[in-house]
Amino acid sequence: MALRSSPPALLPMLEKPVAGAPAGEVWVHEFDLSQRTYTGQRWVHRLEARAKAAADFQLDAEGRGFVIERDDSEGELGGYKAIRVLSLGAPGATAEVVRQIDLLAIADPHGLAPAVAGDVGVGEGRFAMPFVTIESLVLLPGERVLVANDNNFPFSAGRHRGAERPDDDEFVVLQLAPR
């Protein structure tokens, strides 16, 4: 659920399409904070074909929407995990995707995420978030985003697949490339 400052509103995005909606079409509704009611205005976001859900939605100061999309894979580098940046447009419009950040192919040229034997998605200058539980997005100053997974302790095994221990919660700050 994104917070818009002007005019003040909450913009909740549904995680999946409602019954009867076209496949992959999720809606963003508008809740007027001053009137404390839904306005009836909504936008459409079309999930990428491989996505099964929208996990979080935030707006930046410029009104761009940031949405986490993911499939149901866990511990697989061939899955789909991404942040898509949207231009919402006018109410009733279908949001335009203006940028996509692949969360399974994050450059790590300085080796900030050390490789541990058997772990998935770390080492060799690459970092990945191979979790089914990527659920949190925080927009930070300077074109940075914090992305976090919830490990559903003790059940998730995206990073430590086949290991005796569950995944840790991971909080990752990404520096976005200039637009």
mmCIF file of C-alpha atoms in Angstrom, residues 49-139:
data_model
loop_
_atom_site.group_PDB
_atom_site.id
_atom_site.type_symbol
_atom_site.label_atom_id
_atom_site.label_comp_id
_atom_site.label_asym_id
_atom_site.label_seq_id
_atom_site.Cartn_x
_atom_site.Cartn_y
_atom_site.Cartn_z
ATOM 1 C CA ALA A 49 3.814 -12.853 -17.567
ATOM 2 C CA ARG A 50 6.018 -14.899 -15.193
ATOM 3 C CA ALA A 51 4.802 -13.099 -12.044
ATOM 4 C CA LYS A 52 2.357 -14.805 -9.708
ATOM 5 C CA ALA A 53 1.943 -11.893 -7.289
ATOM 6 C CA ALA A 54 2.677 -8.277 -6.469
ATOM 7 C CA ALA A 55 4.287 -8.293 -3.034
ATOM 8 C CA ASP A 56 4.709 -4.599 -2.158
ATOM 9 C CA PHE A 57 3.911 -1.234 -3.699
ATOM 10 C CA GLN A 58 5.366 2.193 -2.872
ATOM 11 C CA LEU A 59 5.357 5.657 -4.437
ATOM 12 C CA ASP A 60 8.345 7.984 -4.558
ATOM 13 C CA ALA A 61 8.174 11.770 -4.242
ATOM 14 C CA GLU A 62 7.842 12.072 -8.032
ATOM 15 C CA GLY A 63 4.793 9.801 -8.080
ATOM 16 C CA ARG A 64 6.563 6.808 -9.633
ATOM 17 C CA GLY A 65 5.261 3.471 -8.419
ATOM 18 C CA PHE A 66 7.682 0.745 -7.308
ATOM 19 C CA VAL A 67 6.261 -2.763 -7.146
ATOM 20 C CA ILE A 68 7.872 -6.064 -6.178
ATOM 21 C CA GLU A 69 6.756 -8.868 -8.469
ATOM 22 C CA ARG A 70 7.633 -12.510 -7.967
ATOM 23 C CA ASP A 71 6.844 -16.015 -9.050
ATOM 24 C CA ASP A 72 6.477 -18.973 -6.683
ATOM 25 C CA SER A 73 10.008 -20.335 -7.157
ATOM 26 C CA GLU A 74 12.410 -20.631 -4.254
ATOM 27 C CA GLY A 75 16.139 -21.279 -4.503
ATOM 28 C CA GLU A 76 16.051 -21.068 -8.302
ATOM 29 C CA LEU A 77 18.083 -18.557 -10.289
ATOM 30 C CA GLY A 78 15.860 -19.171 -13.312
ATOM 31 C CA GLY A 79 12.771 -17.848 -11.535
ATOM 32 C CA TYR A 80 11.310 -14.350 -11.651
ATOM 33 C CA LYS A 81 11.874 -11.738 -8.937
ATOM 34 C CA ALA A 82 11.858 -8.067 -9.894
ATOM 35 C CA ILE A 83 11.123 -4.512 -8.909
ATOM 36 C CA ARG A 84 9.195 -2.732 -11.626
ATOM 37 C CA VAL A 85 9.014 1.045 -11.718
ATOM 38 C CA LEU A 86 5.700 2.397 -12.989
ATOM 39 C CA SER A 87 4.269 5.586 -14.348
ATOM 40 C CA LEU A 88 0.657 5.397 -13.173
ATOM 41 C CA GLY A 89 -0.831 8.041 -15.455
ATOM 42 C CA ALA A 90 -4.375 9.297 -15.013
ATOM 43 C CA PRO A 91 -6.970 7.304 -13.030
ATOM 44 C CA GLY A 92 -8.388 4.537 -15.189
ATOM 45 C CA ALA A 93 -5.129 4.138 -17.107
ATOM 46 C CA THR A 94 -2.922 1.096 -17.355
ATOM 47 C CA ALA A 95 0.377 1.851 -15.646
ATOM 48 C CA GLU A 96 3.408 2.030 -17.923
ATOM 49 C CA VAL A 97 6.489 0.076 -16.846
ATOM 50 C CA VAL A 98 9.420 2.475 -17.179
ATOM 51 C CA ARG A 99 12.131 0.372 -15.562
ATOM 52 C CA GLN A 100 12.764 -3.124 -14.259
ATOM 53 C CA ILE A 101 15.331 -4.308 -11.721
ATOM 54 C CA ASP A 102 16.082 -8.044 -11.860
ATOM 55 C CA LEU A 103 16.477 -9.271 -8.278
ATOM 56 C CA LEU A 104 18.095 -12.488 -9.503
ATOM 57 C CA ALA A 105 20.928 -10.703 -11.328
ATOM 58 C CA ILE A 106 22.293 -7.971 -9.081
ATOM 59 C CA ALA A 107 25.878 -6.949 -9.739
ATOM 60 C CA ASP A 108 28.181 -7.435 -6.749
ATOM 61 C CA PRO A 109 31.593 -6.500 -8.173
ATOM 62 C CA HIS A 110 33.094 -5.875 -4.716
ATOM 63 C CA GLY A 111 32.031 -9.210 -3.206
ATOM 64 C CA LEU A 112 29.847 -7.666 -0.536
ATOM 65 C CA ALA A 113 27.822 -10.877 -0.296
ATOM 66 C CA PRO A 114 30.356 -13.583 0.537
ATOM 67 C CA ALA A 115 29.763 -17.033 -0.881
ATOM 68 C CA VAL A 116 29.055 -19.813 1.586
ATOM 69 C CA ALA A 117 29.285 -23.382 0.333
ATOM 70 C CA GLY A 118 25.921 -24.531 -0.960
ATOM 71 C CA ASP A 119 24.249 -21.120 -0.883
ATOM 72 C CA VAL A 120 22.247 -20.005 -3.915
ATOM 73 C CA GLY A 121 22.773 -16.622 -5.566
ATOM 74 C CA VAL A 122 26.029 -15.370 -4.053
ATOM 75 C CA GLY A 123 29.610 -15.173 -5.263
ATOM 76 C CA GLU A 124 31.453 -14.496 -8.508
ATOM 77 C CA GLY A 125 30.394 -10.841 -8.702
ATOM 78 C CA ARG A 126 26.685 -11.643 -8.637
ATOM 79 C CA PHE A 127 23.993 -11.490 -5.987
ATOM 80 C CA ALA A 128 20.448 -12.827 -6.191
ATOM 81 C CA MET A 129 17.376 -12.885 -3.972
ATOM 82 C CA PRO A 130 15.974 -16.356 -4.772
ATOM 83 C CA PHE A 131 13.152 -16.162 -2.231
ATOM 84 C CA VAL A 132 9.422 -16.695 -2.560
ATOM 85 C CA THR A 133 9.054 -14.277 0.348
ATOM 86 C CA ILE A 134 10.461 -11.000 -1.018
ATOM 87 C CA GLU A 135 7.847 -8.777 0.543
ATOM 88 C CA SER A 136 9.177 -5.398 1.623
ATOM 89 C CA LEU A 137 10.322 -2.332 -0.247
ATOM 90 C CA VAL A 138 11.495 0.948 1.299
ATOM 91 C CA LEU A 139 12.451 3.903 -0.888
#
